Amino acid sequence: MKDDILRRGRLGLQSEEVTLFTSSLESDRWIFDSDLMVDEAHVVMLARQQIIGEEDAAKILTGLDRIREDGIELLDSSYEDVHIAIEARLIELIGEEAGGRMHAGRSRNDEVASCIRIALRKDLIELGRLINRLRLAFIERAREGVSLIIPGFTHLQRAQPTTLAHHFLSYACSLERSFERLTDAYKRVNLCPLGAAAFAATGFPLDRAYACELLGFDDLLENSMDAVSTRDFAIETISVCANLMTDISRFAEETILWSTDEFNLIELADEYTSTSSIMPQKKNPDVSELLRARTGTVHGHLVSVLSICKALPNSYNRDLQEVTPHLKDALMITKNAVNITAGMLETLEVHADVMLDKSLSGFSMATELADMLVRTAGLPFRTAHQIVGSAVRMGGIDFERIEEACERVTGRRPEQLGIERDHVDRALDPVTSIDQRSVVGGPAPEECLRSIRERERRVKADEERLKSINERLMHAEKRLDDAIKELRG
């Protein structure tokens, strides 16, 4: 019978069934490296504060090095989590006289909260880079489509012509906000709970600020009860993922629709499609469909974590163990989805002729025609709206029907209002219409080019933000490594 270092004092051993039920060791693979980093920083701090001797600290750090080299696979899987498994292995390697001192002044509660945040911040940096790749993919495809006229839709019905650049830039702008949400969430992720112990801090003279610096955190989570019990950072992170995946799903839905024979606006690359096991002609948008479905999975992770946390009393409760797998899985799905979407976007083929043809059907120039009546004749927009709507009801928006509708609505012929056939013909030209829509954020080519330059500038600035964050973490890792070397002499 093994000597369980955690249960041997107060409790007897658990059955294998109960141990498997309560264990988080499998999902703890995500935080294995982070746990060792937290152990090292804690030990360095303990030695600096003379809570443990430097000789014992050096032995512990050597043992932790060995555990890192061996990997999580060599840890005893019968323990309930990675933290106790590491400590047990450490004691096995260097003895309890030294190894048993590592846990002084802390609890698994502040330890695991620190480990999750360290693992999470690395994933957030990676996700930020992937978002920027997708932003650049939309920007590049927008550049190709500055003058490419496409049908714009509302209620999934053709509404007004726009450009492919305008359409793709809408996603680039949305992804900017996702990046901002991510970096804003990072600020609250990168706060240090270490030193809070179980929830009531500790009587040991810890230097929490020093451990915080060694681990690359920006600041402390000050209140020890809040530090161990809050998972607001997890909720916020999964919310960022859920919001981002919603945009991914919207784009995926458009690729599904646009690649059908009914729309025929694009064709997806073979790599992102599959065929039928029975119908040899099929080219199915399976990747897009899975992106759409996995958005629901990420949304489910968010609801699960909200439900887990919604009624927990202060401070730590074992329920919080169930948060970590949802957080890890939501991040993994989102990172993969963003990466796959970028590849799919970069390789899809645009059917420009079909887009132009369909942009002219369905009375898509009706709005421009109403606007022309306002600008040229000085009519109230609501009156112009009625004239054009009446013409549509009569079956078209050519000059003859506009003439008839104008008389019915206003009692005056178009020429009496200063409207000539040429005015109507120009209003029915999509190129002219789009060129006039040069307000900020509009589809006019020059405005889209300006927006493209601005989007590129912002991606570059955001890449620098990620670089700065990563350099700060690397600096902290070097400082921790230097402190470890100094202890070892």
Coordinates of C-alpha atoms in Angstrom, one line a residue:
M1 CA 0.0 0.0 0.0
K2 CA 1.5 3.3 -1.0
D3 CA 2.2 6.1 1.4
D4 CA -0.3 8.9 0.4
I5 CA 1.4 12.1 1.6
L6 CA -1.8 14.0 1.5
R7 CA -4.2 11.5 3.2
R8 CA -1.9 9.7 5.6
G9 CA -2.6 12.0 8.5
R10 CA -6.3 12.6 8.7
L11 CA -7.8 10.1 6.2
G12 CA -7.5 6.5 5.0
L13 CA -7.0 5.6 1.4
Q14 CA -9.8 6.0 -1.1
S15 CA -11.1 3.2 -3.4
E16 CA -9.9 3.3 -6.9
E17 CA -13.4 4.2 -8.1
V18 CA -13.6 7.3 -5.9
T19 CA -10.0 8.3 -6.8
L20 CA -10.8 8.1 -10.5
F21 CA -14.0 10.2 -9.9
T22 CA -12.2 13.0 -8.0
S23 CA -9.0 13.0 -10.0
S24 CA -8.0 15.9 -12.3
L25 CA -4.7 14.4 -13.3
E26 CA -5.6 13.8 -16.9
S27 CA -6.7 17.4 -17.5
D28 CA -3.8 18.7 -15.4
R29 CA -1.4 17.9 -18.3
W30 CA -2.3 21.4 -19.5
I31 CA -0.7 22.9 -16.4
F32 CA 2.2 20.5 -15.7
D33 CA 4.9 22.9 -16.9
S34 CA 3.2 25.8 -15.2
D35 CA 3.0 23.9 -11.9
L36 CA 6.8 23.3 -12.0
M37 CA 7.3 27.0 -12.6
V38 CA 5.1 27.9 -9.7
D39 CA 7.0 25.4 -7.5
E40 CA 10.3 26.9 -8.5
A41 CA 9.3 30.5 -7.8
H42 CA 7.8 29.6 -4.5
V43 CA 10.9 27.7 -3.4
V44 CA 13.2 30.6 -4.5
M45 CA 11.0 33.0 -2.5
L46 CA 11.0 30.7 0.6
A47 CA 14.8 30.5 0.5
R48 CA 15.1 34.3 0.1
Q49 CA 12.8 34.8 3.1
Q50 CA 14.8 32.2 5.1
I51 CA 11.7 30.1 5.6
I52 CA 13.7 27.2 4.2
G53 CA 17.4 26.7 4.0
E54 CA 19.3 27.3 0.8
E55 CA 20.7 23.8 0.8
D56 CA 17.2 22.3 1.0
A57 CA 16.0 24.8 -1.7
A58 CA 18.8 23.7 -4.0
K59 CA 17.8 20.0 -3.6
I60 CA 14.2 20.8 -4.3
L61 CA 15.0 22.7 -7.4
T62 CA 17.2 19.9 -8.7
G63 CA 14.4 17.4 -8.0
L64 CA 12.0 19.6 -9.9
D65 CA 14.4 19.6 -12.9
R66 CA 14.4 15.8 -12.9
I67 CA 10.6 15.7 -12.8
R68 CA 10.4 18.1 -15.7
E69 CA 12.8 16.0 -17.7
D70 CA 10.9 12.8 -16.9
G71 CA 7.6 14.4 -17.9
I72 CA 4.1 13.9 -16.5
E73 CA 3.9 10.3 -17.6
L74 CA 6.3 9.2 -14.8
L75 CA 4.1 10.7 -12.1
D76 CA 2.0 8.4 -9.9
S77 CA -1.4 8.5 -11.6
S78 CA -3.2 7.3 -8.4
Y79 CA -3.0 10.8 -6.9
E80 CA -5.9 13.1 -7.3
D81 CA -4.1 15.9 -9.0
V82 CA -0.8 16.9 -10.5
H83 CA 0.2 19.1 -7.6
I84 CA 0.3 16.2 -5.1
A85 CA 1.8 13.8 -7.7
I86 CA 4.7 16.2 -8.2
E87 CA 5.3 16.7 -4.5
A88 CA 5.1 12.9 -3.9
R89 CA 7.6 12.3 -6.7
L90 CA 9.9 15.0 -5.3
I91 CA 9.9 13.4 -1.9
E92 CA 10.6 10.1 -3.5
L93 CA 13.6 11.6 -5.3
I94 CA 15.2 13.7 -2.6
G95 CA 13.5 12.6 0.7
E96 CA 11.0 14.2 2.9
E97 CA 13.5 16.2 5.0
A98 CA 14.1 18.5 2.0
G99 CA 11.2 17.7 -0.3
G100 CA 8.5 18.0 2.4
R101 CA 9.4 21.7 2.9
M102 CA 8.4 22.8 -0.6
H103 CA 4.7 23.3 0.3
A104 CA 5.3 25.6 3.3
G105 CA 3.2 28.7 3.2
R106 CA 0.9 27.7 0.4
S107 CA -2.2 25.6 -0.4
R108 CA -3.2 23.8 -3.5
N109 CA -5.9 26.4 -3.8
D110 CA -3.5 29.3 -4.6
E111 CA -1.1 27.0 -6.4
V112 CA -3.7 25.7 -8.9
A113 CA -5.1 29.2 -9.5
S114 CA -1.6 30.4 -10.3
C115 CA -0.9 27.5 -12.6
I116 CA -4.1 27.9 -14.6
R117 CA -3.4 31.6 -15.1
I118 CA 0.2 30.9 -16.3
A119 CA -0.9 28.2 -18.8
L120 CA -3.8 30.4 -19.9
R121 CA -1.8 33.5 -20.7
K122 CA 0.4 31.5 -23.1
D123 CA -2.7 30.3 -24.9
L124 CA -4.1 33.8 -25.1
I125 CA -0.9 35.1 -26.7
E126 CA -1.1 32.3 -29.3
L127 CA -4.8 33.0 -29.9
G128 CA -4.0 36.7 -30.4
R129 CA -1.5 35.8 -33.1
L130 CA -4.0 33.6 -34.8
I131 CA -6.6 36.3 -34.7
N132 CA -4.1 38.6 -36.4
R133 CA -3.4 36.1 -39.1
L134 CA -7.2 35.9 -39.8
R135 CA -7.5 39.7 -39.8
L136 CA -4.7 39.9 -42.4
A137 CA -6.3 37.2 -44.5
F138 CA -9.6 39.2 -44.6
I139 CA -7.6 42.4 -45.4
E140 CA -5.8 40.8 -48.3
R141 CA -8.9 39.3 -49.8
A142 CA -10.5 42.7 -49.3
R143 CA -7.7 44.3 -51.3
E144 CA -8.4 41.9 -54.1
G145 CA -12.1 42.8 -54.1
V146 CA -12.0 46.6 -53.9
S147 CA -13.8 47.0 -57.2
L148 CA -15.6 43.7 -57.2
I149 CA -19.3 44.3 -57.0
I150 CA -21.3 41.7 -55.0
P151 CA -24.9 41.5 -53.9
G152 CA -25.5 42.7 -50.3
F153 CA -28.1 40.9 -48.2
T154 CA -30.5 41.7 -45.4
H155 CA -32.9 39.0 -44.2
L156 CA -30.9 36.7 -46.6
Q157 CA -32.5 38.5 -49.5
R158 CA -30.7 40.7 -52.0
A159 CA -30.8 44.3 -50.7
Q160 CA -28.1 46.6 -52.2
P161 CA -24.9 46.1 -54.2
T162 CA -21.7 46.5 -52.3
T163 CA -18.1 45.3 -52.9
L164 CA -16.3 42.2 -51.7
A165 CA -13.8 44.5 -50.0
H166 CA -16.6 46.1 -48.0
H167 CA -17.9 42.7 -47.0
F168 CA -14.6 41.2 -45.9
L169 CA -13.6 44.4 -44.1
S170 CA -16.7 44.0 -41.9
Y171 CA -15.1 40.8 -40.6
A172 CA -11.7 42.4 -40.2
C173 CA -13.2 45.2 -38.1
S174 CA -15.1 42.7 -35.9
L175 CA -11.9 40.7 -35.4
E176 CA -10.2 43.9 -34.2
R177 CA -12.7 44.0 -31.3
S178 CA -12.1 40.3 -30.6
F179 CA -8.4 41.1 -30.3
E180 CA -9.1 44.0 -28.0
R181 CA -11.3 41.8 -25.8
L182 CA -8.6 39.2 -25.6
T183 CA -5.9 41.6 -24.6
D184 CA -8.2 43.3 -22.1
A185 CA -9.0 39.9 -20.6
Y186 CA -5.3 39.2 -20.4
K187 CA -4.9 42.0 -17.9
R188 CA -7.2 40.2 -15.5
V189 CA -5.7 36.8 -16.2
N190 CA -2.2 37.9 -15.5
L191 CA -2.8 38.6 -11.8
C192 CA -1.0 36.5 -9.1
P193 CA -3.0 34.5 -6.5
L194 CA 0.2 32.8 -5.0
G195 CA 0.6 33.4 -1.3
A196 CA -3.1 33.4 -0.6
A197 CA -2.7 29.9 0.8
A198 CA -6.1 28.1 1.4
F199 CA -7.9 31.4 1.6
A200 CA -6.8 33.1 4.9
A201 CA -3.2 33.7 3.8
T202 CA -0.4 32.4 6.0
G203 CA 1.6 33.1 9.1
F204 CA 4.9 32.6 7.2
P205 CA 6.6 35.9 6.1
L206 CA 6.1 35.4 2.4
D207 CA 7.2 38.0 -0.1
R208 CA 4.2 37.7 -2.4
A209 CA 5.4 40.6 -4.6
Y210 CA 8.7 38.9 -5.3
A211 CA 7.0 35.6 -6.3
C212 CA 4.7 37.6 -8.5
E213 CA 7.6 39.2 -10.3
L214 CA 9.4 35.9 -10.8
L215 CA 6.3 34.4 -12.5
G216 CA 5.8 37.4 -14.8
F217 CA 2.5 38.5 -13.3
D218 CA 1.6 42.2 -13.6
D219 CA 0.2 42.5 -10.1
L220 CA -1.2 40.6 -7.1
L221 CA -4.7 39.5 -6.4
E222 CA -4.7 41.2 -3.1
N223 CA -7.5 39.7 -1.0
S224 CA -6.5 36.1 -0.3
M225 CA -10.1 34.8 -0.2
D226 CA -10.8 36.4 -3.6
A227 CA -7.5 35.1 -5.0
V228 CA -8.4 31.4 -4.5
S229 CA -12.1 31.5 -5.1
T230 CA -12.6 33.7 -8.2
R231 CA -12.8 32.1 -11.7
D232 CA -14.0 35.3 -13.3
F233 CA -10.9 35.3 -15.5
A234 CA -12.0 31.9 -16.9
I235 CA -15.5 33.1 -17.5
E236 CA -14.1 36.2 -19.3
T237 CA -11.7 34.2 -21.4
I238 CA -14.4 31.7 -22.5
S239 CA -16.6 34.6 -23.3
V240 CA -13.9 36.0 -25.5
C241 CA -13.8 32.7 -27.3
A242 CA -17.6 32.4 -27.6
N243 CA -17.8 35.9 -29.1
L244 CA -15.0 35.1 -31.5
M245 CA -16.5 31.8 -32.5
T246 CA -19.8 33.5 -33.2
D247 CA -18.1 35.6 -35.9
I248 CA -16.3 32.4 -37.2
S249 CA -19.7 30.7 -37.4
R250 CA -21.3 33.6 -39.2
F251 CA -18.6 33.5 -41.8
A252 CA -18.8 29.7 -42.0
E253 CA -22.5 29.9 -42.6
E254 CA -21.9 32.3 -45.5
T255 CA -19.4 30.0 -47.1
I256 CA -21.9 27.2 -46.9
L257 CA -24.6 29.3 -48.5
W258 CA -22.4 31.1 -51.1
S259 CA -20.9 27.8 -52.3
T260 CA -24.2 26.2 -53.1
D261 CA -25.4 26.0 -56.7
E262 CA -28.3 28.3 -55.7
F263 CA -25.8 31.1 -54.8
N264 CA -22.7 30.0 -56.7
L265 CA -20.7 33.0 -55.5
I266 CA -17.6 31.1 -54.3
E267 CA -16.1 27.7 -54.4
L268 CA -14.2 26.3 -51.4
A269 CA -10.9 24.6 -52.0
D270 CA -11.0 20.8 -52.1
E271 CA -9.0 20.7 -48.9
Y272 CA -11.8 22.2 -46.9
T273 CA -14.6 20.0 -48.3
S274 CA -15.6 16.3 -48.5
T275 CA -17.7 14.2 -50.7
S276 CA -20.6 11.8 -50.2
S277 CA -20.1 8.1 -49.6
I278 CA -23.0 7.4 -52.1
M279 CA -23.4 10.5 -54.3
P280 CA -20.2 11.0 -56.3
Q281 CA -21.0 14.5 -57.5
K282 CA -21.1 16.0 -54.0
K283 CA -18.7 18.6 -52.7
N284 CA -19.8 19.2 -49.2
P285 CA -18.6 22.2 -47.0
D286 CA -17.9 19.9 -44.0
V287 CA -15.2 22.1 -42.5
S288 CA -17.6 25.1 -42.4
E289 CA -20.3 23.0 -40.9
L290 CA -18.0 21.8 -38.2
L291 CA -16.9 25.4 -37.5
R292 CA -20.6 26.2 -37.1
A293 CA -21.2 23.3 -34.8
R294 CA -18.1 23.8 -32.6
T295 CA -19.3 27.3 -32.0
G296 CA -22.2 25.8 -30.1
T297 CA -19.7 23.6 -28.2
V298 CA -17.8 26.7 -27.0
H299 CA -21.0 28.4 -26.1
G300 CA -21.8 25.3 -24.0
H301 CA -18.5 25.6 -22.2
L302 CA -19.3 29.2 -21.3
V303 CA -22.8 28.2 -19.9
S304 CA -21.3 25.3 -18.0
V305 CA -18.7 27.4 -16.3
L306 CA -21.3 30.1 -15.4
S307 CA -23.5 27.4 -14.0
I308 CA -20.6 25.9 -12.0
C309 CA -19.7 29.2 -10.4
K310 CA -23.1 30.8 -10.0
A311 CA -23.9 29.7 -6.4
L312 CA -20.6 28.8 -4.8
P313 CA -20.0 30.1 -1.3
N314 CA -16.6 31.7 -0.5
S315 CA -13.9 30.6 -0.7
Y316 CA -12.6 27.5 -2.4
N317 CA -14.9 24.6 -3.4
R318 CA -14.0 21.5 -5.3
D319 CA -16.6 22.4 -7.9
L320 CA -13.9 24.7 -9.4
Q321 CA -11.9 21.7 -10.5
E322 CA -14.6 21.3 -13.2
V323 CA -13.9 24.8 -14.7
T324 CA -10.4 24.0 -16.0
P325 CA -11.4 21.4 -18.6
H326 CA -14.0 23.7 -20.0
L327 CA -11.5 26.5 -20.2
K328 CA -8.9 24.4 -21.8
D329 CA -11.2 22.8 -24.4
A330 CA -12.8 26.2 -25.3
L331 CA -9.4 27.6 -26.0
M332 CA -8.3 24.6 -28.0
I333 CA -11.4 24.6 -30.2
T334 CA -11.2 28.4 -30.8
K335 CA -7.5 28.4 -31.7
N336 CA -8.0 25.5 -34.2
A337 CA -11.1 27.2 -35.6
V338 CA -9.4 30.5 -36.2
N339 CA -6.5 28.9 -37.9
I340 CA -8.7 26.7 -40.1
T341 CA -10.8 29.7 -41.1
A342 CA -7.8 31.6 -42.2
G343 CA -6.7 28.8 -44.4
M344 CA -10.1 28.4 -45.9
L345 CA -10.5 32.1 -46.6
E346 CA -7.0 32.3 -48.2
T347 CA -7.9 29.5 -50.7
L348 CA -11.5 30.1 -51.6
E349 CA -12.3 31.0 -55.2
V350 CA -14.5 34.0 -56.0
H351 CA -17.0 33.9 -58.9
A352 CA -16.7 37.5 -59.8
D353 CA -19.1 37.4 -62.8
V354 CA -21.8 35.7 -60.9
M355 CA -21.4 38.2 -58.1
L356 CA -21.8 41.1 -60.4
D357 CA -24.8 39.6 -62.2
K358 CA -26.6 38.8 -59.0
S359 CA -25.9 42.2 -57.5
L360 CA -28.1 43.7 -60.3
S361 CA -31.1 41.6 -59.8
G362 CA -33.9 41.8 -57.2
F363 CA -34.4 45.6 -57.5
S364 CA -31.1 46.0 -55.7
M365 CA -30.7 49.6 -57.0
A366 CA -34.0 50.7 -55.4
T367 CA -32.4 52.5 -52.5
E368 CA -30.1 54.5 -54.7
L369 CA -33.0 55.4 -56.8
A370 CA -34.9 56.7 -53.8
D371 CA -31.8 58.6 -52.7
M372 CA -31.5 60.2 -56.1
L373 CA -35.1 61.5 -55.9
V374 CA -34.3 63.1 -52.6
R375 CA -31.1 64.7 -53.9
T376 CA -32.4 65.8 -57.3
A377 CA -36.0 66.7 -56.6
G378 CA -35.7 67.7 -53.0
L379 CA -38.5 65.2 -52.0
P380 CA -38.8 63.9 -48.5
F381 CA -37.2 60.5 -48.3
R382 CA -40.4 58.9 -47.2
T383 CA -42.1 60.2 -50.3
A384 CA -39.3 59.0 -52.5
H385 CA -39.5 55.6 -50.7
Q386 CA -43.2 55.4 -51.6
I387 CA -42.5 56.3 -55.3
V388 CA -39.9 53.6 -55.7
G389 CA -41.9 51.0 -53.8
S390 CA -44.9 51.7 -56.0
A391 CA -42.7 51.2 -59.1
V392 CA -41.4 47.9 -57.7
R393 CA -45.0 46.8 -57.1
M394 CA -45.7 47.6 -60.8
G395 CA -42.9 45.3 -61.8
G396 CA -39.8 47.4 -62.3
I397 CA -37.8 50.5 -61.6
D398 CA -37.2 51.8 -65.1
F399 CA -37.9 55.3 -66.1
E400 CA -41.4 54.6 -67.3
R401 CA -42.6 53.0 -64.1
I402 CA -40.9 55.7 -62.0
E403 CA -42.7 58.3 -64.1
E404 CA -46.1 56.6 -63.5
A405 CA -45.4 56.1 -59.8
C406 CA -44.3 59.7 -59.4
E407 CA -47.5 61.0 -60.9
R408 CA -49.6 58.8 -58.7
V409 CA -47.8 59.7 -55.5
T410 CA -47.0 63.4 -56.0
G411 CA -49.4 64.4 -58.8
R412 CA -46.5 65.7 -60.8
R413 CA -44.4 64.3 -63.7
P414 CA -40.7 63.7 -63.1
E415 CA -39.6 66.6 -65.4
Q416 CA -41.7 68.9 -63.3
L417 CA -39.5 67.8 -60.4
G418 CA -36.3 68.2 -62.4
I419 CA -35.9 64.5 -62.9
E420 CA -34.8 63.2 -66.3
R421 CA -34.3 59.8 -67.7
D422 CA -30.5 60.2 -67.4
H423 CA -30.9 60.7 -63.6
V424 CA -32.7 57.4 -63.4
D425 CA -30.2 55.6 -65.6
R426 CA -27.3 56.8 -63.5
A427 CA -29.1 55.8 -60.3
L428 CA -29.4 52.2 -61.7
D429 CA -25.7 51.9 -62.3
P430 CA -24.1 50.0 -59.4
V431 CA -20.6 51.4 -60.0
T432 CA -21.9 55.0 -59.7
S433 CA -23.9 54.1 -56.7
I434 CA -21.0 52.5 -54.8
D435 CA -18.7 55.4 -55.8
Q436 CA -21.1 57.8 -54.1
R437 CA -21.0 55.8 -50.8
S438 CA -17.7 57.3 -49.7
V439 CA -18.7 58.1 -46.1
V440 CA -16.4 56.6 -43.5
G441 CA -17.0 52.8 -43.5
G442 CA -18.8 52.8 -46.9
P443 CA -18.1 50.6 -49.9
A444 CA -16.6 53.2 -52.2
P445 CA -13.2 51.9 -53.5
E446 CA -11.2 54.9 -52.1
E447 CA -12.8 54.5 -48.7
C448 CA -12.2 50.8 -48.7
L449 CA -8.5 51.3 -49.6
R450 CA -8.3 53.8 -46.7
S451 CA -9.9 51.3 -44.4
I452 CA -7.5 48.6 -45.6
R453 CA -4.5 50.8 -44.7
E454 CA -6.0 51.5 -41.3
R455 CA -6.8 47.9 -40.6
E456 CA -3.2 47.0 -41.6
R457 CA -1.8 49.7 -39.3
R458 CA -3.9 48.3 -36.4
V459 CA -2.7 44.7 -37.0
K460 CA 0.9 45.9 -36.9
A461 CA 0.3 47.8 -33.7
D462 CA -1.4 44.8 -32.1
E463 CA 1.5 42.5 -33.1
E464 CA 3.7 44.9 -31.3
R465 CA 1.5 44.6 -28.2
L466 CA 1.8 40.8 -28.3
K467 CA 5.5 41.1 -28.7
S468 CA 5.8 43.4 -25.7
I469 CA 3.7 41.0 -23.6
N470 CA 5.8 38.0 -24.6
E471 CA 9.1 39.8 -24.0
R472 CA 7.9 40.7 -20.4
L473 CA 7.2 37.0 -19.8
M474 CA 10.5 36.0 -21.2
H475 CA 12.3 38.5 -19.0
A476 CA 10.5 37.1 -15.9
E477 CA 11.5 33.5 -16.9
K478 CA 15.1 34.6 -17.2
R479 CA 14.9 36.3 -13.8
L480 CA 13.6 33.1 -12.3
D481 CA 16.3 31.0 -14.0
D482 CA 19.0 33.4 -12.7
A483 CA 17.6 33.1 -9.2
I484 CA 17.6 29.3 -9.4
K485 CA 21.2 29.3 -10.6
E486 CA 22.2 31.6 -7.8
L487 CA 20.7 29.3 -5.2
R488 CA 22.5 26.4 -6.6
G489 CA 25.8 28.3 -6.5

